[in-house]
Amino acid sequence: MIVRLKEGKLERFKAESEVVIVGGGTAGVSAAIAAGRLGKSVILIERYPFLGGTATAAMVGPTATFHTKKGRQIVGGIPNEIVESLVQNGDSLGHVPDTIGVAGSVTPIDPDAMKLMLLQFAKSAGVKMLFHALVNEVETKHDRVVAIQAISKDGPVRIEGKIFVDASGDGDLAALANVPYTVGEGKALPQPMTLIFKVANVKLDEVIKYMLENRNEFWHGTTFDKLKTAPAIGVSGFTTLWKEAQARGELNGIPRDRALFFSGVRPGEVTVNTTRVIQKNALNPWELSEAEQEGRAQVGPLLRFFRKYIPGFKDCYLAQVATQIGVRETRLMQGEYRLSAQDVIDGRKFDDGIAQCAWPIDIHHQGEGLTLSTDVGGDGAYDIPYRCLLPDGISNLLLSGRNISVSHEAFASSRIQATSMAVGQASGTAAALSLNRSGAVREVAVSVLRDTLVKNGALL
Ligand SMILES: Cc1cc2nc3c(=O)[nH]c(=O)nc-3n(C[C@H](O)[C@H](O)[C@H](O)COP(=O)(O)OP(=O)(O)OC[C@H]3O[C@@H](n4cnc5c(N)ncnc54)[C@H](O)[C@@H]3O)c2cc1C
């Protein structure tokens, strides 16, 4: 079957390149840098006027995780280069202990500095960027994507390519190309959304003092002995203060059981990950609009709660609210292999592994309940097989970042930023290598792909 884009206005802004990447989140940028560095022409299309996606537009952090719980580094390459450059500029604290005790390390970064750094990396790899453009149509011929269309203020933009990478986070391009997917799995709904906000002027020593004196109010894995020395802290708890405020009706409409927040790169700065919007589908524009409103409506009551009851927050002020609500999960695309919960729990290795992940299965409740956390087994990390990047039915398209082929539970682990970026680097590298075979992604020799990744710093 041949599906053609409408002719006409499309000619005005048309472009072409060897590699076309949809989505400039951390995964899409890593893919673009990898393909650009391998000498390929790359166009990266992003609906916002900046890069970073969930990590910057939704202000999600700290970046996780570059290490297993036992401290073995499992992500290197482009993601690690980006972190090192941020550290040099004073815009990241580098890899620091996770005081919530969920992971081997977390990596606090400044989201605005991240936008600038990603741009710098992409430009120096020769990537051409199309901003303010939302990909909304695809032209396919048999099992190949021929061109895509993005919508701009002054009409459509047609972009032709030889190989396409879907790093939209939601699998937009793959879905347009009729790759099968589910939203949720069985009875499990996609995870809830969270609008992140940042407050400043917090006295962390008061937070730590309360934590040390009231240990049973905090996440069971909390590493209390590290709180005073860690360069940054993560906090999951204050459950008694939360319950009391809830009983007084001060937290109505916020379906949670605790506060969750992380200290940031600058002194006194805290990123709050405590809003929760449940039972909404982020692919439905009306429900997403309601979610944005609900998320913003929760900021006021939370700020009052923090200032009034949480030690150290009395004089804090609202420093920034994320541009958009953080969307954890939408489409689960179907690829040649669908990573399962058991693969994560077993810490499974694959011959075609192209990235590693050490984050637990971390499922935020679709109600007030506790976040579920199931550790990675084996040696503490599992492989992402290349086959998870190969979408059913299309021969010149790669899935990347959080929209690779995984089950709902496996997704709750693999979605994490360090792994999304490592997968991004792998997808950009595979895209470049596939050009010797006219973009046929299934003909890429996995041994060559793995060797190229390792040569460029990836840890496999
Ligand atoms: C609330 C929340 C908390 C989280 N907590 C953490 C955490 O503490 N640590 C951690 O490491 N990870 C965390 N994650 C997960 C992690 O942030 C994301 O899974 C990861 O950033 C995904 O990166 P990505 O590049 O694959 O996708 P995204 O960052 O979603 O990037 C997709 C990009 O594509 C663009 N785009 C989408 N559709 C189109 C289109 N049709 N046309 C053009 N552009 C398009 C988007 O604007 C975006 O820039 C959290 C996520 C959420 C939502």
Short mmCIF file of C-alpha atoms and ligand atoms in Angstrom, two decimals:
data_model
loop_
_atom_site.label_atom_id
_atom_site.label_comp_id
_atom_site.label_asym_id
_atom_site.label_seq_id
_atom_site.Cartn_x
_atom_site.Cartn_y
_atom_site.Cartn_z
CA MET A 1 0.00 0.00 0.00
CA ILE A 2 1.21 3.53 -0.76
CA VAL A 3 0.05 6.40 1.44
CA ARG A 4 0.91 9.81 0.05
CA LEU A 5 1.05 13.15 1.80
CA LYS A 6 -1.14 15.87 0.32
CA GLU A 7 0.67 17.95 -2.33
CA GLY A 8 0.57 21.75 -2.59
CA LYS A 9 1.87 23.90 0.26
CA LEU A 10 4.24 21.06 1.25
CA GLU A 11 6.80 22.17 -1.34
CA ARG A 12 7.41 25.51 0.42
CA PHE A 13 9.37 24.27 3.40
CA LYS A 14 10.51 20.91 2.20
CA ALA A 15 13.84 19.37 3.23
CA GLU A 16 15.64 16.06 3.20
CA SER A 17 18.43 14.31 5.04
CA GLU A 18 19.81 10.84 5.49
CA VAL A 19 18.59 10.48 9.09
CA VAL A 20 15.34 12.07 10.27
CA ILE A 21 14.63 12.07 14.01
CA VAL A 22 11.29 12.95 15.54
CA GLY A 23 11.56 14.37 19.06
CA GLY A 24 14.37 16.37 20.65
CA GLY A 25 14.16 14.88 24.14
CA THR A 26 17.29 13.49 25.76
CA ALA A 27 16.96 10.32 23.63
CA GLY A 28 16.38 12.11 20.32
CA VAL A 29 19.30 14.47 20.89
CA SER A 30 21.61 11.57 21.82
CA ALA A 31 20.51 9.78 18.63
CA ALA A 32 21.11 12.92 16.55
CA ILE A 33 24.57 13.50 18.04
CA ALA A 34 25.56 9.86 17.45
CA ALA A 35 24.43 9.86 13.80
CA GLY A 36 25.90 13.32 13.17
CA ARG A 37 29.27 12.33 14.60
CA LEU A 38 29.30 9.34 12.25
CA GLY A 39 29.18 11.80 9.35
CA LYS A 40 25.50 11.49 8.41
CA SER A 41 23.17 14.36 7.60
CA VAL A 42 20.58 14.62 10.37
CA ILE A 43 17.37 16.59 10.78
CA LEU A 44 15.86 16.66 14.27
CA ILE A 45 12.26 17.81 14.59
CA GLU A 46 10.98 19.14 17.91
CA ARG A 47 7.68 20.76 18.80
CA TYR A 48 9.30 23.05 21.41
CA PRO A 49 11.95 25.69 20.64
CA PHE A 50 14.50 23.89 22.85
CA LEU A 51 15.88 20.42 23.47
CA GLY A 52 15.60 17.99 26.37
CA GLY A 53 11.91 17.02 26.37
CA THR A 54 10.72 15.61 29.68
CA ALA A 55 14.08 16.42 31.34
CA THR A 56 13.78 20.14 30.53
CA ALA A 57 10.21 21.00 29.46
CA ALA A 58 8.79 18.97 32.36
CA MET A 59 11.81 19.73 34.63
CA VAL A 60 12.07 16.08 35.63
CA GLY A 61 15.11 15.09 37.62
CA PRO A 62 17.48 14.03 38.97
CA THR A 63 18.70 12.10 35.94
CA ALA A 64 18.95 8.40 36.76
CA THR A 65 20.76 6.10 36.80
CA PHE A 66 24.34 5.66 35.63
CA HIS A 67 25.15 2.97 38.23
CA THR A 68 23.92 -0.31 39.65
CA LYS A 69 23.10 -0.37 43.34
CA LYS A 70 26.55 -1.87 43.95
CA GLY A 71 28.17 1.10 42.21
CA ARG A 72 29.10 -0.36 38.80
CA GLN A 73 28.77 2.25 36.06
CA ILE A 74 26.45 0.99 33.31
CA VAL A 75 25.92 4.09 31.15
CA GLY A 76 28.82 5.94 29.51
CA GLY A 77 29.14 7.44 26.03
CA ILE A 78 27.23 10.55 24.99
CA PRO A 79 25.04 10.71 28.15
CA ASN A 80 28.13 10.73 30.34
CA GLU A 81 29.89 13.31 28.13
CA ILE A 82 26.89 15.62 28.53
CA VAL A 83 26.96 15.22 32.32
CA GLU A 84 30.73 15.87 32.44
CA SER A 85 30.31 19.09 30.44
CA LEU A 86 27.51 20.24 32.75
CA VAL A 87 29.69 19.48 35.78
CA GLN A 88 32.54 21.54 34.30
CA ASN A 89 30.17 24.51 33.99
CA GLY A 90 28.83 24.06 37.53
CA ASP A 91 25.41 23.03 36.18
CA SER A 92 25.37 19.45 37.51
CA LEU A 93 26.63 17.86 40.72
CA GLY A 94 27.66 14.77 38.74
CA HIS A 95 26.76 11.28 39.92
CA VAL A 96 25.89 11.37 43.62
CA PRO A 97 24.41 8.81 46.06
CA ASP A 98 20.63 8.35 45.94
CA THR A 99 19.54 8.99 49.52
CA ILE A 100 16.07 7.53 48.86
CA GLY A 101 17.94 4.29 48.30
CA VAL A 102 16.25 3.27 45.06
CA ALA A 103 19.32 3.47 42.81
CA GLY A 104 23.12 3.34 42.88
CA SER A 105 23.37 7.01 41.91
CA VAL A 106 21.36 9.98 40.74
CA THR A 107 22.62 12.93 38.73
CA PRO A 108 21.14 16.34 39.55
CA ILE A 109 21.23 18.73 36.58
CA ASP A 110 19.97 22.24 35.97
CA PRO A 111 17.21 21.87 33.33
CA ASP A 112 17.81 25.29 31.75
CA ALA A 113 21.56 24.70 31.51
CA MET A 114 20.73 21.28 30.03
CA LYS A 115 18.76 22.96 27.22
CA LEU A 116 21.83 25.04 26.31
CA MET A 117 24.27 22.14 26.61
CA LEU A 118 22.18 19.81 24.42
CA LEU A 119 21.95 22.50 21.78
CA GLN A 120 25.71 22.96 21.85
CA PHE A 121 26.31 19.19 21.51
CA ALA A 122 23.79 18.86 18.67
CA LYS A 123 25.19 21.83 16.76
CA SER A 124 28.76 20.60 17.02
CA ALA A 125 27.64 17.23 15.60
CA GLY A 126 26.22 19.12 12.59
CA VAL A 127 22.56 18.40 13.39
CA LYS A 128 19.98 20.58 11.63
CA MET A 129 17.07 21.37 13.90
CA LEU A 130 13.47 22.15 13.03
CA PHE A 131 11.76 23.69 16.07
CA HIS A 132 8.14 24.71 16.61
CA ALA A 133 7.02 21.82 14.41
CA LEU A 134 4.79 18.90 15.35
CA VAL A 135 5.03 15.77 13.22
CA ASN A 136 1.47 14.84 12.29
CA GLU A 137 1.56 12.79 9.08
CA VAL A 138 3.65 10.09 7.49
CA GLU A 139 4.07 8.91 3.92
CA THR A 140 4.79 5.20 3.58
CA LYS A 141 5.52 2.98 0.58
CA HIS A 142 5.10 -0.73 1.27
CA ASP A 143 7.09 -1.31 4.48
CA ARG A 144 9.14 1.93 4.31
CA VAL A 145 8.64 5.44 5.59
CA VAL A 146 9.36 7.79 2.67
CA ALA A 147 8.63 11.18 4.23
CA ILE A 148 7.00 12.80 7.20
CA GLN A 149 5.05 15.98 7.60
CA ALA A 150 5.38 18.41 10.45
CA ILE A 151 2.94 21.25 10.97
CA SER A 152 4.33 24.77 11.36
CA LYS A 153 2.63 28.15 11.88
CA ASP A 154 2.62 28.78 8.15
CA GLY A 155 1.67 25.38 6.84
CA PRO A 156 3.12 21.92 6.55
CA VAL A 157 6.79 20.97 6.20
CA ARG A 158 7.65 17.81 4.24
CA ILE A 159 10.86 16.03 5.18
CA GLU A 160 12.22 13.09 3.23
CA GLY A 161 14.77 10.68 4.65
CA LYS A 162 16.35 7.30 4.23
CA ILE A 163 16.07 6.22 7.86
CA PHE A 164 13.72 7.56 10.53
CA VAL A 165 14.00 7.47 14.32
CA ASP A 166 10.94 7.85 16.55
CA ALA A 167 12.12 9.53 19.76
CA SER A 168 8.82 11.34 20.36
CA GLY A 169 8.37 9.57 23.70
CA ASP A 170 4.81 8.73 22.68
CA GLY A 171 5.61 6.72 19.56
CA ASP A 172 3.86 9.35 17.40
CA LEU A 173 5.69 8.52 14.18
CA ALA A 174 5.44 4.75 14.65
CA ALA A 175 1.72 5.03 15.42
CA LEU A 176 1.19 7.17 12.29
CA ALA A 177 2.98 4.43 10.35
CA ASN A 178 0.52 1.86 11.77
CA VAL A 179 2.95 0.09 14.09
CA PRO A 180 0.73 -1.74 16.62
CA TYR A 181 0.66 -0.52 20.22
CA THR A 182 -1.30 -0.67 23.45
CA VAL A 183 -2.07 2.09 25.92
CA GLY A 184 -1.71 0.46 29.31
CA GLU A 185 -1.70 -3.31 29.45
CA GLY A 186 -4.51 -5.58 30.49
CA LYS A 187 -6.12 -3.87 33.46
CA ALA A 188 -3.07 -1.67 34.12
CA LEU A 189 -3.52 1.97 33.12
CA PRO A 190 -0.57 4.12 32.04
CA GLN A 191 1.18 5.70 35.02
CA PRO A 192 -0.17 9.00 36.42
CA MET A 193 1.17 12.42 35.37
CA THR A 194 3.07 14.87 37.60
CA LEU A 195 3.61 18.60 37.19
CA ILE A 196 7.04 19.45 38.63
CA PHE A 197 7.80 22.76 40.32
CA LYS A 198 10.88 24.21 41.88
CA VAL A 199 11.15 26.18 45.12
CA ALA A 200 14.13 28.13 46.42
CA ASN A 201 15.39 29.28 49.81
CA VAL A 202 14.93 25.92 51.55
CA LYS A 203 17.01 25.12 54.65
CA LEU A 204 18.00 21.51 54.01
CA ASP A 205 19.67 21.06 57.40
CA GLU A 206 16.23 21.44 59.03
CA VAL A 207 14.76 18.85 56.64
CA ILE A 208 17.57 16.42 57.49
CA LYS A 209 17.20 17.00 61.24
CA TYR A 210 13.49 16.08 61.10
CA MET A 211 14.24 13.02 58.97
CA LEU A 212 16.85 11.72 61.38
CA GLU A 213 14.45 12.18 64.31
CA ASN A 214 11.41 10.63 62.55
CA ARG A 215 12.86 7.81 60.46
CA ASN A 216 9.69 5.72 60.22
CA GLU A 217 7.97 8.46 58.22
CA PHE A 218 10.29 7.96 55.25
CA TRP A 219 10.80 5.49 52.40
CA HIS A 220 12.12 2.20 53.83
CA GLY A 221 15.29 2.33 51.73
CA THR A 222 16.31 5.85 52.84
CA THR A 223 20.04 5.95 53.57
CA PHE A 224 19.86 8.07 56.73
CA ASP A 225 23.60 7.74 57.36
CA LYS A 226 24.34 9.57 54.08
CA LEU A 227 21.94 12.49 54.53
CA LYS A 228 24.44 14.83 56.17
CA THR A 229 27.27 14.21 53.71
CA ALA A 230 25.50 13.63 50.36
CA PRO A 231 25.94 16.54 47.90
CA ALA A 232 22.19 16.33 47.18
CA ILE A 233 19.27 14.62 48.90
CA GLY A 234 16.09 12.93 47.74
CA VAL A 235 13.19 12.74 50.18
CA SER A 236 10.15 10.46 50.05
CA GLY A 237 7.96 10.74 53.13
CA PHE A 238 6.76 13.18 55.80
CA THR A 239 3.80 10.79 55.94
CA THR A 240 2.54 11.85 59.38
CA LEU A 241 2.54 15.56 58.49
CA TRP A 242 0.87 14.62 55.21
CA LYS A 243 -1.88 12.53 56.87
CA GLU A 244 -2.59 15.27 59.41
CA ALA A 245 -2.89 17.96 56.72
CA GLN A 246 -5.04 15.63 54.65
CA ALA A 247 -7.38 15.06 57.60
CA ARG A 248 -7.73 18.84 57.97
CA GLY A 249 -8.73 19.05 54.28
CA GLU A 250 -5.61 21.00 53.31
CA LEU A 251 -4.51 18.56 50.60
CA ASN A 252 -7.85 17.84 48.94
CA GLY A 253 -7.55 16.78 45.32
CA ILE A 254 -3.95 15.61 45.64
CA PRO A 255 -4.11 11.80 45.47
CA ARG A 256 -0.87 10.96 47.27
CA ASP A 257 0.30 9.66 50.63
CA ARG A 258 3.55 11.58 50.99
CA ALA A 259 5.84 14.35 49.78
CA LEU A 260 8.54 13.56 47.21
CA PHE A 261 11.28 16.08 46.45
CA PHE A 262 14.95 16.43 45.50
CA SER A 263 17.48 19.09 46.32
CA GLY A 264 18.91 20.67 43.18
CA VAL A 265 22.19 21.94 41.83
CA ARG A 266 22.01 25.38 43.54
CA PRO A 267 22.00 25.74 47.34
CA GLY A 268 18.51 25.97 48.83
CA GLU A 269 16.83 24.81 45.63
CA VAL A 270 14.35 21.91 45.72
CA THR A 271 12.47 20.22 42.87
CA VAL A 272 9.07 18.99 44.04
CA ASN A 273 7.68 15.83 42.41
CA THR A 274 4.53 15.63 44.55
CA THR A 275 1.58 16.62 42.34
CA ARG A 276 -0.28 13.64 40.90
CA VAL A 277 -2.94 13.56 38.20
CA ILE A 278 -4.62 10.19 37.90
CA GLN A 279 -6.99 8.35 35.52
CA LYS A 280 -6.23 10.56 32.51
CA ASN A 281 -4.97 9.59 29.06
CA ALA A 282 -2.25 12.00 27.89
CA LEU A 283 -3.01 11.13 24.25
CA ASN A 284 -6.51 12.61 24.57
CA PRO A 285 -6.09 16.39 24.07
CA TRP A 286 -9.02 17.24 26.34
CA GLU A 287 -7.83 14.97 29.14
CA LEU A 288 -4.27 16.29 28.78
CA SER A 289 -5.60 19.86 29.01
CA GLU A 290 -7.49 18.92 32.17
CA ALA A 291 -4.33 17.28 33.54
CA GLU A 292 -2.31 20.48 32.97
CA GLN A 293 -4.97 22.45 34.86
CA GLU A 294 -5.24 19.92 37.67
CA GLY A 295 -1.45 19.81 38.04
CA ARG A 296 -1.24 23.60 38.30
CA ALA A 297 -4.18 23.67 40.73
CA GLN A 298 -2.22 21.37 43.08
CA VAL A 299 0.81 23.71 43.27
CA GLY A 300 -0.84 26.31 45.56
CA PRO A 301 -2.05 23.88 48.27
CA LEU A 302 1.27 22.04 48.17
CA LEU A 303 3.26 25.24 48.57
CA ARG A 304 1.12 26.19 51.57
CA PHE A 305 1.57 22.70 53.06
CA PHE A 306 5.35 22.79 52.61
CA ARG A 307 5.70 26.31 54.05
CA LYS A 308 3.43 25.63 57.00
CA TYR A 309 4.46 22.15 58.07
CA ILE A 310 7.68 20.87 56.53
CA PRO A 311 10.74 21.99 58.48
CA GLY A 312 13.11 24.13 56.39
CA PHE A 313 10.46 25.34 53.91
CA LYS A 314 9.00 28.22 55.98
CA ASP A 315 10.57 30.98 53.85
CA CYS A 316 10.72 29.16 50.51
CA TYR A 317 9.34 30.75 47.36
CA LEU A 318 8.12 29.38 44.07
CA ALA A 319 11.05 29.64 41.65
CA GLN A 320 9.70 27.88 38.55
CA VAL A 321 6.85 25.68 37.34
CA ALA A 322 7.56 23.29 34.47
CA THR A 323 6.45 24.29 30.98
CA GLN A 324 4.36 21.14 30.72
CA ILE A 325 3.09 18.35 32.95
CA GLY A 326 5.37 15.31 33.07
CA VAL A 327 3.80 12.48 31.10
CA ARG A 328 5.22 9.18 32.29
CA GLU A 329 3.58 6.74 29.92
CA THR A 330 1.44 6.67 26.79
CA ARG A 331 1.79 4.21 23.91
CA LEU A 332 3.65 0.93 24.41
CA MET A 333 4.85 0.15 20.88
CA GLN A 334 5.15 -3.37 19.53
CA GLY A 335 8.58 -4.31 18.25
CA GLU A 336 10.44 -7.47 17.39
CA TYR A 337 10.98 -8.15 21.11
CA ARG A 338 8.89 -6.80 23.99
CA LEU A 339 10.99 -6.50 27.14
CA SER A 340 9.15 -8.09 30.08
CA ALA A 341 9.02 -7.53 33.84
CA GLN A 342 10.75 -10.90 34.26
CA ASP A 343 13.67 -9.72 32.10
CA VAL A 344 14.08 -6.76 34.46
CA ILE A 345 13.69 -8.84 37.63
CA ASP A 346 16.22 -11.40 36.35
CA GLY A 347 18.73 -8.71 35.28
CA ARG A 348 18.71 -10.53 31.93
CA LYS A 349 21.52 -10.17 29.39
CA PHE A 350 20.96 -10.40 25.62
CA ASP A 351 23.40 -11.08 22.76
CA ASP A 352 22.00 -8.01 20.99
CA GLY A 353 22.13 -5.76 24.09
CA ILE A 354 22.71 -2.12 23.06
CA ALA A 355 22.22 -0.34 26.42
CA GLN A 356 21.86 -1.19 30.09
CA CYS A 357 19.43 -0.23 32.83
CA ALA A 358 19.63 -0.55 36.60
CA TRP A 359 16.50 1.35 37.67
CA PRO A 360 13.85 -0.71 39.50
CA ILE A 361 10.33 -1.28 38.24
CA ASP A 362 8.93 1.94 39.65
CA ILE A 363 5.15 2.24 39.30
CA HIS A 364 3.42 5.34 40.63
CA HIS A 365 -0.05 4.48 41.90
CA GLN A 366 -3.19 5.52 39.99
CA GLY A 367 -4.64 6.60 43.34
CA GLU A 368 -3.34 7.59 46.75
CA GLY A 369 -1.26 4.41 47.15
CA LEU A 370 2.42 3.91 47.55
CA THR A 371 4.78 3.83 44.56
CA LEU A 372 5.75 0.20 43.86
CA SER A 373 9.44 -0.52 43.52
CA THR A 374 10.90 -3.88 42.46
CA ASP A 375 14.67 -4.13 42.17
CA VAL A 376 16.63 -5.35 39.16
CA GLY A 377 18.06 -8.81 39.92
CA GLY A 378 21.13 -10.64 38.67
CA ASP A 379 24.18 -8.38 38.78
CA GLY A 380 21.94 -5.34 39.20
CA ALA A 381 21.52 -4.34 35.55
CA TYR A 382 19.77 -5.76 32.50
CA ASP A 383 20.30 -5.28 28.77
CA ILE A 384 18.00 -3.54 26.32
CA PRO A 385 18.05 -5.74 23.21
CA TYR A 386 18.37 -4.08 19.78
CA ARG A 387 15.15 -5.92 18.81
CA CYS A 388 13.18 -3.60 21.16
CA LEU A 389 14.09 -0.77 18.75
CA LEU A 390 12.71 -2.58 15.66
CA PRO A 391 9.03 -1.75 15.16
CA ASP A 392 6.67 -4.33 13.71
CA GLY A 393 5.92 -3.80 10.04
CA ILE A 394 8.33 -0.98 9.08
CA SER A 395 11.83 -1.66 7.76
CA ASN A 396 13.51 1.78 7.96
CA LEU A 397 12.25 3.07 11.31
CA LEU A 398 13.86 2.76 14.75
CA LEU A 399 12.13 3.22 18.10
CA SER A 400 14.15 5.14 20.66
CA GLY A 401 14.14 6.50 24.21
CA ARG A 402 11.10 5.77 26.31
CA ASN A 403 9.01 4.54 23.37
CA ILE A 404 10.87 1.31 22.67
CA SER A 405 9.03 -2.02 22.73
CA VAL A 406 8.51 -2.93 26.40
CA SER A 407 5.68 -4.14 28.61
CA HIS A 408 3.92 -1.75 31.01
CA GLU A 409 5.97 -3.07 33.94
CA ALA A 410 9.31 -3.14 32.12
CA PHE A 411 8.58 0.40 30.94
CA ALA A 412 8.42 1.48 34.58
CA SER A 413 12.15 0.75 34.67
CA SER A 414 13.50 1.36 31.15
CA ARG A 415 11.94 4.87 30.80
CA ILE A 416 14.58 6.43 33.02
CA GLN A 417 16.74 9.20 31.52
CA ALA A 418 20.26 7.72 31.56
CA THR A 419 18.98 4.57 29.84
CA SER A 420 16.78 6.58 27.43
CA MET A 421 19.88 8.52 26.40
CA ALA A 422 21.96 5.34 26.03
CA VAL A 423 19.19 3.87 23.87
CA GLY A 424 19.21 7.18 21.97
CA GLN A 425 22.92 6.85 21.22
CA ALA A 426 22.33 3.26 20.08
CA SER A 427 19.45 4.24 17.79
CA GLY A 428 21.46 7.05 16.17
CA THR A 429 24.41 4.72 15.68
CA ALA A 430 22.20 1.98 14.21
CA ALA A 431 20.55 4.56 11.93
CA ALA A 432 23.96 5.63 10.61
CA LEU A 433 25.07 2.02 10.07
CA SER A 434 21.81 1.09 8.35
CA LEU A 435 22.52 3.60 5.59
CA ASN A 436 24.93 1.10 4.03
CA ARG A 437 21.80 -1.03 3.56
CA SER A 438 19.41 1.73 2.41
CA GLY A 439 18.13 2.19 5.95
CA ALA A 440 17.16 -1.47 6.46
CA VAL A 441 17.39 -1.58 10.23
CA ARG A 442 17.06 -5.37 10.48
CA GLU A 443 20.17 -5.80 8.32
CA VAL A 444 22.46 -3.91 10.69
CA ALA A 445 25.10 -6.34 11.98
CA VAL A 446 24.58 -6.32 15.73
CA SER A 447 28.26 -7.09 16.38
CA VAL A 448 29.28 -4.00 14.37
CA LEU A 449 26.67 -1.90 16.15
CA ARG A 450 27.90 -3.04 19.57
CA ASP A 451 31.56 -2.52 18.61
CA THR A 452 30.83 1.00 17.32
CA LEU A 453 28.94 1.85 20.50
CA VAL A 454 31.75 0.59 22.73
CA LYS A 455 34.32 2.50 20.63
CA ASN A 456 32.29 5.62 21.31
CA GLY A 457 32.19 5.16 25.06
CA ALA A 458 29.00 3.14 25.57
CA LEU A 459 29.10 0.58 28.38
CA LEU A 460 27.66 -2.75 27.26
C1 LIG B 1 6.89 13.03 36.41
C2 LIG B 1 8.06 12.23 35.92
C3 LIG B 1 9.07 11.93 36.80
C4 LIG B 1 10.19 11.24 36.35
N1 LIG B 1 11.24 11.06 37.19
C5 LIG B 1 12.43 10.72 36.67
C6 LIG B 1 13.61 10.84 37.43
O1 LIG B 1 13.58 11.24 38.60
N2 LIG B 1 14.80 10.50 36.84
C7 LIG B 1 14.86 10.05 35.55
O2 LIG B 1 15.96 9.77 35.07
N3 LIG B 1 13.74 9.91 34.81
C8 LIG B 1 12.54 10.26 35.32
N4 LIG B 1 11.41 10.18 34.56
C9 LIG B 1 11.46 9.53 33.24
C10 LIG B 1 12.21 10.32 32.18
O3 LIG B 1 12.25 11.68 32.48
C11 LIG B 1 11.63 10.15 30.77
O4 LIG B 1 11.14 8.87 30.54
C12 LIG B 1 12.73 10.46 29.76
O5 LIG B 1 13.13 11.81 29.94
C13 LIG B 1 12.24 10.22 28.36
O6 LIG B 1 13.14 10.77 27.41
P1 LIG B 1 12.81 10.67 25.85
O7 LIG B 1 13.79 11.51 25.15
O8 LIG B 1 12.66 9.24 25.48
O9 LIG B 1 11.35 11.28 25.71
P2 LIG B 1 10.87 12.77 25.98
O10 LIG B 1 11.74 13.43 26.95
O11 LIG B 1 9.42 12.68 26.26
O12 LIG B 1 11.13 13.50 24.60
C14 LIG B 1 10.24 13.45 23.53
C15 LIG B 1 10.41 14.74 22.73
O13 LIG B 1 9.66 14.66 21.53
C16 LIG B 1 8.92 15.85 21.34
N5 LIG B 1 7.74 15.43 20.56
C17 LIG B 1 6.77 14.58 20.95
N6 LIG B 1 5.92 14.35 19.95
C18 LIG B 1 6.35 15.09 18.91
C19 LIG B 1 5.88 15.26 17.58
N7 LIG B 1 4.80 14.61 17.12
N8 LIG B 1 6.55 16.12 16.76
C20 LIG B 1 7.66 16.79 17.21
N9 LIG B 1 8.15 16.65 18.47
C21 LIG B 1 7.51 15.79 19.29
C22 LIG B 1 8.60 16.32 22.74
O14 LIG B 1 8.34 17.70 22.78
C23 LIG B 1 9.88 15.95 23.49
O15 LIG B 1 10.84 16.97 23.44
C24 LIG B 1 10.25 10.82 34.99
C25 LIG B 1 9.21 11.11 34.11
C26 LIG B 1 8.12 11.82 34.57
C27 LIG B 1 7.05 12.18 33.59
#
